[in-house]
């Protein structure tokens, strides 16, 4: 089945450690997005990418980094510079090329990151 | 300019009743307004979406009402069922700039028997 796979489902980070969250999609979507979800704050955009080897900062990019070496993959690294990383991280993708009208973003089932 | 305000924060409805969630936006450049449904531990799933050239869109028990002059839109869930108990998010985006979504803060809906 086509979809967006995020792994791991749960992740624990020690102080001062970088961790990488995986996001893979087999929907042949062009754009991919990373959001952070905190209780009572909705979803906030961290980074997004519309094509391979290109990405842009979202509203809360500080302390995060991404890469887009392949169309189907958009990993997110939470660096030690992110002082409050505990959150639910969601990856999304969207079709651009060949799309009719505005195409919606489709989400994975998230990774919950906690600090040890 | 990028904010989307959502209310209420939580809502309890009796089975068979109508659930109503409201959103207001500021940026007049927004041209796409989706609603997402999220169950605990899962990612949001698109429920229904509307563009500002129509005032209402209905899909099954779910209806979006859109008031362009007031910059408001709402989700109505008719004949609410316990299985509808979830968190609902409104969102908005505009053409260009990656079609980034700006989300409301969410409404936690509980449908009681």
PDB file of N, CA, C and O in Angstrom, chain A residues 4-52:
ATOM      1  N   UNK A   4       3.027   6.987   3.855  1.00  0.00           N
ATOM      2  CA  UNK A   4       4.165   7.662   4.471  1.00  0.00           C
ATOM      3  C   UNK A   4       4.548   6.881   5.721  1.00  0.00           C
ATOM      4  O   UNK A   4       3.700   6.644   6.583  1.00  0.00           O
ATOM      5  N   UNK A   5       5.794   6.488   5.804  1.00  0.00           N
ATOM      6  CA  UNK A   5       6.283   5.704   6.931  1.00  0.00           C
ATOM      7  C   UNK A   5       7.258   6.526   7.747  1.00  0.00           C
ATOM      8  O   UNK A   5       8.271   7.011   7.226  1.00  0.00           O
ATOM      9  N   UNK A   6       6.942   6.695   9.019  1.00  0.00           N
ATOM     10  CA  UNK A   6       7.839   7.384   9.937  1.00  0.00           C
ATOM     11  C   UNK A   6       8.396   6.376  10.930  1.00  0.00           C
ATOM     12  O   UNK A   6       7.662   5.540  11.450  1.00  0.00           O
ATOM     13  N   UNK A   7       9.692   6.484  11.179  1.00  0.00           N
ATOM     14  CA  UNK A   7      10.303   5.584  12.157  1.00  0.00           C
ATOM     15  C   UNK A   7      11.415   6.299  12.900  1.00  0.00           C
ATOM     16  O   UNK A   7      12.041   7.223  12.360  1.00  0.00           O
ATOM     17  N   UNK A   8      11.663   5.892  14.161  1.00  0.00           N
ATOM     18  CA  UNK A   8      10.859   4.951  14.924  1.00  0.00           C
ATOM     19  C   UNK A   8       9.578   5.614  15.423  1.00  0.00           C
ATOM     20  O   UNK A   8       9.411   6.817  15.273  1.00  0.00           O
ATOM     21  N   UNK A   9       8.694   4.858  16.037  1.00  0.00           N
ATOM     22  CA  UNK A   9       7.468   5.431  16.586  1.00  0.00           C
ATOM     23  C   UNK A   9       7.765   6.198  17.879  1.00  0.00           C
ATOM     24  O   UNK A   9       7.169   7.229  18.161  1.00  0.00           O
ATOM     25  N   UNK A  10       8.706   5.667  18.656  1.00  0.00           N
ATOM     26  CA  UNK A  10       9.139   6.332  19.887  1.00  0.00           C
ATOM     27  C   UNK A  10      10.659   6.455  19.868  1.00  0.00           C
ATOM     28  O   UNK A  10      11.358   5.529  19.431  1.00  0.00           O
ATOM     29  N   UNK A  11      11.167   7.576  20.343  1.00  0.00           N
ATOM     30  CA  UNK A  11      12.600   7.824  20.335  1.00  0.00           C
ATOM     31  C   UNK A  11      12.979   8.589  21.598  1.00  0.00           C
ATOM     32  O   UNK A  11      12.272   9.523  21.994  1.00  0.00           O
ATOM     33  N   UNK A  12      14.086   8.177  22.189  1.00  0.00           N
ATOM     34  CA  UNK A  12      14.546   8.847  23.402  1.00  0.00           C
ATOM     35  C   UNK A  12      15.910   9.457  23.138  1.00  0.00           C
ATOM     36  O   UNK A  12      16.775   8.832  22.531  1.00  0.00           O
ATOM     37  N   UNK A  13      16.107  10.653  23.609  1.00  0.00           N
ATOM     38  CA  UNK A  13      17.367  11.370  23.389  1.00  0.00           C
ATOM     39  C   UNK A  13      18.001  11.752  24.712  1.00  0.00           C
ATOM     40  O   UNK A  13      17.300  12.181  25.630  1.00  0.00           O
ATOM     41  N   UNK A  14      19.290  11.576  24.768  1.00  0.00           N
ATOM     42  CA  UNK A  14      20.033  12.039  25.936  1.00  0.00           C
ATOM     43  C   UNK A  14      20.420  13.490  25.705  1.00  0.00           C
ATOM     44  O   UNK A  14      20.502  13.959  24.570  1.00  0.00           O
ATOM     45  N   UNK A  15      20.691  14.180  26.776  1.00  0.00           N
ATOM     46  CA  UNK A  15      21.141  15.563  26.688  1.00  0.00           C
ATOM     47  C   UNK A  15      22.394  15.656  25.822  1.00  0.00           C
ATOM     48  O   UNK A  15      23.295  14.828  25.935  1.00  0.00           O
ATOM     49  N   UNK A  16      22.438  16.636  24.922  1.00  0.00           N
ATOM     50  CA  UNK A  16      23.611  16.857  24.083  1.00  0.00           C
ATOM     51  C   UNK A  16      23.740  15.922  22.898  1.00  0.00           C
ATOM     52  O   UNK A  16      24.743  15.949  22.187  1.00  0.00           O
ATOM     53  N   UNK A  17      22.737  15.121  22.663  1.00  0.00           N
ATOM     54  CA  UNK A  17      22.806  14.131  21.590  1.00  0.00           C
ATOM     55  C   UNK A  17      21.956  14.560  20.401  1.00  0.00           C
ATOM     56  O   UNK A  17      20.868  15.120  20.575  1.00  0.00           O
ATOM     57  N   UNK A  18      22.469  14.304  19.192  1.00  0.00           N
ATOM     58  CA  UNK A  18      21.664  14.509  17.991  1.00  0.00           C
ATOM     59  C   UNK A  18      20.902  13.218  17.687  1.00  0.00           C
ATOM     60  O   UNK A  18      21.425  12.119  17.885  1.00  0.00           O
ATOM     61  N   UNK A  19      19.681  13.357  17.203  1.00  0.00           N
ATOM     62  CA  UNK A  19      18.925  12.174  16.782  1.00  0.00           C
ATOM     63  C   UNK A  19      18.288  12.469  15.427  1.00  0.00           C
ATOM     64  O   UNK A  19      17.945  13.614  15.122  1.00  0.00           O
ATOM     65  N   UNK A  20      18.116  11.402  14.634  1.00  0.00           N
ATOM     66  CA  UNK A  20      17.532  11.557  13.303  1.00  0.00           C
ATOM     67  C   UNK A  20      16.245  10.765  13.205  1.00  0.00           C
ATOM     68  O   UNK A  20      16.199   9.580  13.533  1.00  0.00           O
ATOM     69  N   UNK A  21      15.194  11.458  12.730  1.00  0.00           N
ATOM     70  CA  UNK A  21      13.889  10.845  12.520  1.00  0.00           C
ATOM     71  C   UNK A  21      13.743  10.552  11.029  1.00  0.00           C
ATOM     72  O   UNK A  21      14.028  11.401  10.179  1.00  0.00           O
ATOM     73  N   UNK A  22      13.237   9.376  10.739  1.00  0.00           N
ATOM     74  CA  UNK A  22      13.114   8.947   9.351  1.00  0.00           C
ATOM     75  C   UNK A  22      11.713   9.207   8.818  1.00  0.00           C
ATOM     76  O   UNK A  22      10.717   9.052   9.528  1.00  0.00           O
ATOM     77  N   UNK A  23      11.631   9.614   7.547  1.00  0.00           N
ATOM     78  CA  UNK A  23      10.362   9.755   6.849  1.00  0.00           C
ATOM     79  C   UNK A  23      10.546   9.270   5.415  1.00  0.00           C
ATOM     80  O   UNK A  23      11.376   9.817   4.679  1.00  0.00           O
ATOM     81  N   UNK A  24       9.786   8.259   5.044  1.00  0.00           N
ATOM     82  CA  UNK A  24       9.840   7.700   3.694  1.00  0.00           C
ATOM     83  C   UNK A  24       8.436   7.669   3.119  1.00  0.00           C
ATOM     84  O   UNK A  24       7.501   7.285   3.804  1.00  0.00           O
ATOM     85  N   UNK A  25       8.307   8.049   1.838  1.00  0.00           N
ATOM     86  CA  UNK A  25       7.000   7.957   1.184  1.00  0.00           C
ATOM     87  C   UNK A  25       7.133   7.260  -0.165  1.00  0.00           C
ATOM     88  O   UNK A  25       8.112   7.453  -0.874  1.00  0.00           O
ATOM     89  N   UNK A  26       6.120   6.439  -0.476  1.00  0.00           N
ATOM     90  CA  UNK A  26       6.096   5.754  -1.772  1.00  0.00           C
ATOM     91  C   UNK A  26       4.902   6.203  -2.601  1.00  0.00           C
ATOM     92  O   UNK A  26       4.369   5.428  -3.405  1.00  0.00           O
ATOM     93  N   UNK A  27       4.492   7.441  -2.380  1.00  0.00           N
ATOM     94  CA  UNK A  27       3.349   8.021  -3.091  1.00  0.00           C
ATOM     95  C   UNK A  27       3.779   8.784  -4.343  1.00  0.00           C
ATOM     96  O   UNK A  27       2.941   9.324  -5.052  1.00  0.00           O
ATOM     97  N   UNK A  28       5.092   8.833  -4.582  1.00  0.00           N
ATOM     98  CA  UNK A  28       5.656   9.627  -5.681  1.00  0.00           C
ATOM     99  C   UNK A  28       5.306  11.106  -5.537  1.00  0.00           C
ATOM    100  O   UNK A  28       5.145  11.825  -6.538  1.00  0.00           O
ATOM    101  N   UNK A  29       5.185  11.556  -4.291  1.00  0.00           N
ATOM    102  CA  UNK A  29       4.905  12.967  -4.040  1.00  0.00           C
ATOM    103  C   UNK A  29       6.182  13.792  -4.167  1.00  0.00           C
ATOM    104  O   UNK A  29       7.287  13.318  -3.894  1.00  0.00           O
ATOM    105  N   UNK A  30       6.005  15.030  -4.578  1.00  0.00           N
ATOM    106  CA  UNK A  30       7.149  15.898  -4.818  1.00  0.00           C
ATOM    107  C   UNK A  30       7.582  16.643  -3.559  1.00  0.00           C
ATOM    108  O   UNK A  30       8.764  16.781  -3.272  1.00  0.00           O
ATOM    109  N   UNK A  31       6.609  17.169  -2.837  1.00  0.00           N
ATOM    110  CA  UNK A  31       6.915  17.987  -1.664  1.00  0.00           C
ATOM    111  C   UNK A  31       6.810  17.166  -0.388  1.00  0.00           C
ATOM    112  O   UNK A  31       5.972  16.273  -0.266  1.00  0.00           O
ATOM    113  N   UNK A  32       7.692  17.484   0.554  1.00  0.00           N
ATOM    114  CA  UNK A  32       7.652  16.837   1.863  1.00  0.00           C
ATOM    115  C   UNK A  32       7.824  17.895   2.943  1.00  0.00           C
ATOM    116  O   UNK A  32       8.481  18.928   2.708  1.00  0.00           O
ATOM    117  N   UNK A  33       7.238  17.631   4.100  1.00  0.00           N
ATOM    118  CA  UNK A  33       7.166  18.610   5.180  1.00  0.00           C
ATOM    119  C   UNK A  33       7.431  17.937   6.527  1.00  0.00           C
ATOM    120  O   UNK A  33       7.090  16.762   6.728  1.00  0.00           O
ATOM    121  N   UNK A  34       7.994  18.693   7.447  1.00  0.00           N
ATOM    122  CA  UNK A  34       8.123  18.260   8.840  1.00  0.00           C
ATOM    123  C   UNK A  34       7.418  19.267   9.733  1.00  0.00           C
ATOM    124  O   UNK A  34       7.637  20.491   9.626  1.00  0.00           O
ATOM    125  N   UNK A  35       6.548  18.719  10.635  1.00  0.00           N
ATOM    126  CA  UNK A  35       5.840  19.531  11.609  1.00  0.00           C
ATOM    127  C   UNK A  35       6.171  19.025  13.010  1.00  0.00           C
ATOM    128  O   UNK A  35       6.442  17.845  13.220  1.00  0.00           O
ATOM    129  N   UNK A  36       6.054  19.936  13.932  1.00  0.00           N
ATOM    130  CA  UNK A  36       6.158  19.598  15.346  1.00  0.00           C
ATOM    131  C   UNK A  36       4.789  19.856  15.980  1.00  0.00           C
ATOM    132  O   UNK A  36       4.161  20.898  15.719  1.00  0.00           O
ATOM    133  N   UNK A  37       4.323  18.896  16.802  1.00  0.00           N
ATOM    134  CA  UNK A  37       3.035  19.055  17.467  1.00  0.00           C
ATOM    135  C   UNK A  37       3.232  19.026  18.976  1.00  0.00           C
ATOM    136  O   UNK A  37       3.784  18.073  19.524  1.00  0.00           O
ATOM    137  N   UNK A  38       2.809  20.081  19.646  1.00  0.00           N
ATOM    138  CA  UNK A  38       2.818  20.180  21.096  1.00  0.00           C
ATOM    139  C   UNK A  38       1.378  20.337  21.570  1.00  0.00           C
ATOM    140  O   UNK A  38       0.550  20.927  20.858  1.00  0.00           O
ATOM    141  N   UNK A  39       1.082  19.853  22.768  1.00  0.00           N
ATOM    142  CA  UNK A  39      -0.301  19.970  23.282  1.00  0.00           C
ATOM    143  C   UNK A  39      -0.778  21.414  23.279  1.00  0.00           C
ATOM    144  O   UNK A  39      -0.089  22.307  23.756  1.00  0.00           O
ATOM    145  N   UNK A  40      -1.963  21.620  22.732  1.00  0.00           N
ATOM    146  CA  UNK A  40      -2.579  22.943  22.747  1.00  0.00           C
ATOM    147  C   UNK A  40      -2.001  23.940  21.770  1.00  0.00           C
ATOM    148  O   UNK A  40      -2.404  25.104  21.766  1.00  0.00           O
ATOM    149  N   UNK A  41      -1.045  23.502  20.926  1.00  0.00           N
ATOM    150  CA  UNK A  41      -0.416  24.452  19.993  1.00  0.00           C
ATOM    151  C   UNK A  41      -0.586  24.067  18.541  1.00  0.00           C
ATOM    152  O   UNK A  41      -0.027  24.703  17.666  1.00  0.00           O
ATOM    153  N   UNK A  42      -1.329  23.044  18.252  1.00  0.00           N
ATOM    154  CA  UNK A  42      -1.488  22.668  16.860  1.00  0.00           C
ATOM    155  C   UNK A  42      -0.179  22.172  16.268  1.00  0.00           C
ATOM    156  O   UNK A  42       0.733  21.759  16.969  1.00  0.00           O
ATOM    157  N   UNK A  43      -0.076  22.242  14.966  1.00  0.00           N
ATOM    158  CA  UNK A  43       1.119  21.791  14.249  1.00  0.00           C
ATOM    159  C   UNK A  43       1.896  23.010  13.755  1.00  0.00           C
ATOM    160  O   UNK A  43       1.305  23.939  13.188  1.00  0.00           O
ATOM    161  N   UNK A  44       3.201  22.982  13.954  1.00  0.00           N
ATOM    162  CA  UNK A  44       4.044  24.075  13.495  1.00  0.00           C
ATOM    163  C   UNK A  44       5.093  23.537  12.527  1.00  0.00           C
ATOM    164  O   UNK A  44       5.716  22.517  12.782  1.00  0.00           O
ATOM    165  N   UNK A  45       5.308  24.264  11.435  1.00  0.00           N
ATOM    166  CA  UNK A  45       6.176  23.819  10.353  1.00  0.00           C
ATOM    167  C   UNK A  45       7.649  24.025  10.703  1.00  0.00           C
ATOM    168  O   UNK A  45       8.060  25.128  11.061  1.00  0.00           O
ATOM    169  N   UNK A  46       8.444  22.952  10.546  1.00  0.00           N
ATOM    170  CA  UNK A  46       9.871  23.026  10.840  1.00  0.00           C
ATOM    171  C   UNK A  46      10.655  23.283   9.550  1.00  0.00           C
ATOM    172  O   UNK A  46      11.408  24.259   9.442  1.00  0.00           O
ATOM    173  N   UNK A  47      10.521  22.406   8.570  1.00  0.00           N
ATOM    174  CA  UNK A  47      11.182  22.512   7.271  1.00  0.00           C
ATOM    175  C   UNK A  47      10.274  21.919   6.211  1.00  0.00           C
ATOM    176  O   UNK A  47       9.416  21.091   6.505  1.00  0.00           O
ATOM    177  N   UNK A  48      10.486  22.340   4.962  1.00  0.00           N
ATOM    178  CA  UNK A  48       9.800  21.706   3.863  1.00  0.00           C
ATOM    179  C   UNK A  48      10.697  21.683   2.630  1.00  0.00           C
ATOM    180  O   UNK A  48      11.649  22.460   2.519  1.00  0.00           O
ATOM    181  N   UNK A  49      10.359  20.767   1.726  1.00  0.00           N
ATOM    182  CA  UNK A  49      11.149  20.597   0.509  1.00  0.00           C
ATOM    183  C   UNK A  49      10.199  20.325  -0.653  1.00  0.00           C
ATOM    184  O   UNK A  49       9.311  19.485  -0.544  1.00  0.00           O
ATOM    185  N   UNK A  50      10.395  21.028  -1.735  1.00  0.00           N
ATOM    186  CA  UNK A  50       9.526  20.833  -2.897  1.00  0.00           C
ATOM    187  C   UNK A  50      10.188  20.001  -3.979  1.00  0.00           C
ATOM    188  O   UNK A  50       9.505  19.438  -4.843  1.00  0.00           O
ATOM    189  N   UNK A  51      11.522  19.949  -3.982  1.00  0.00           N
ATOM    190  CA  UNK A  51      12.244  19.127  -4.946  1.00  0.00           C
ATOM    191  C   UNK A  51      13.498  18.570  -4.286  1.00  0.00           C
ATOM    192  O   UNK A  51      13.948  19.082  -3.241  1.00  0.00           O
ATOM    193  N   UNK A  52      14.055  17.557  -4.910  1.00  0.00           N
ATOM    194  CA  UNK A  52      15.282  16.939  -4.386  1.00  0.00           C
ATOM    195  C   UNK A  52      16.404  17.973  -4.319  1.00  0.00           C
ATOM    196  O   UNK A  52      16.514  18.836  -5.183  1.00  0.00           O
TER     197      UNK A  52
END
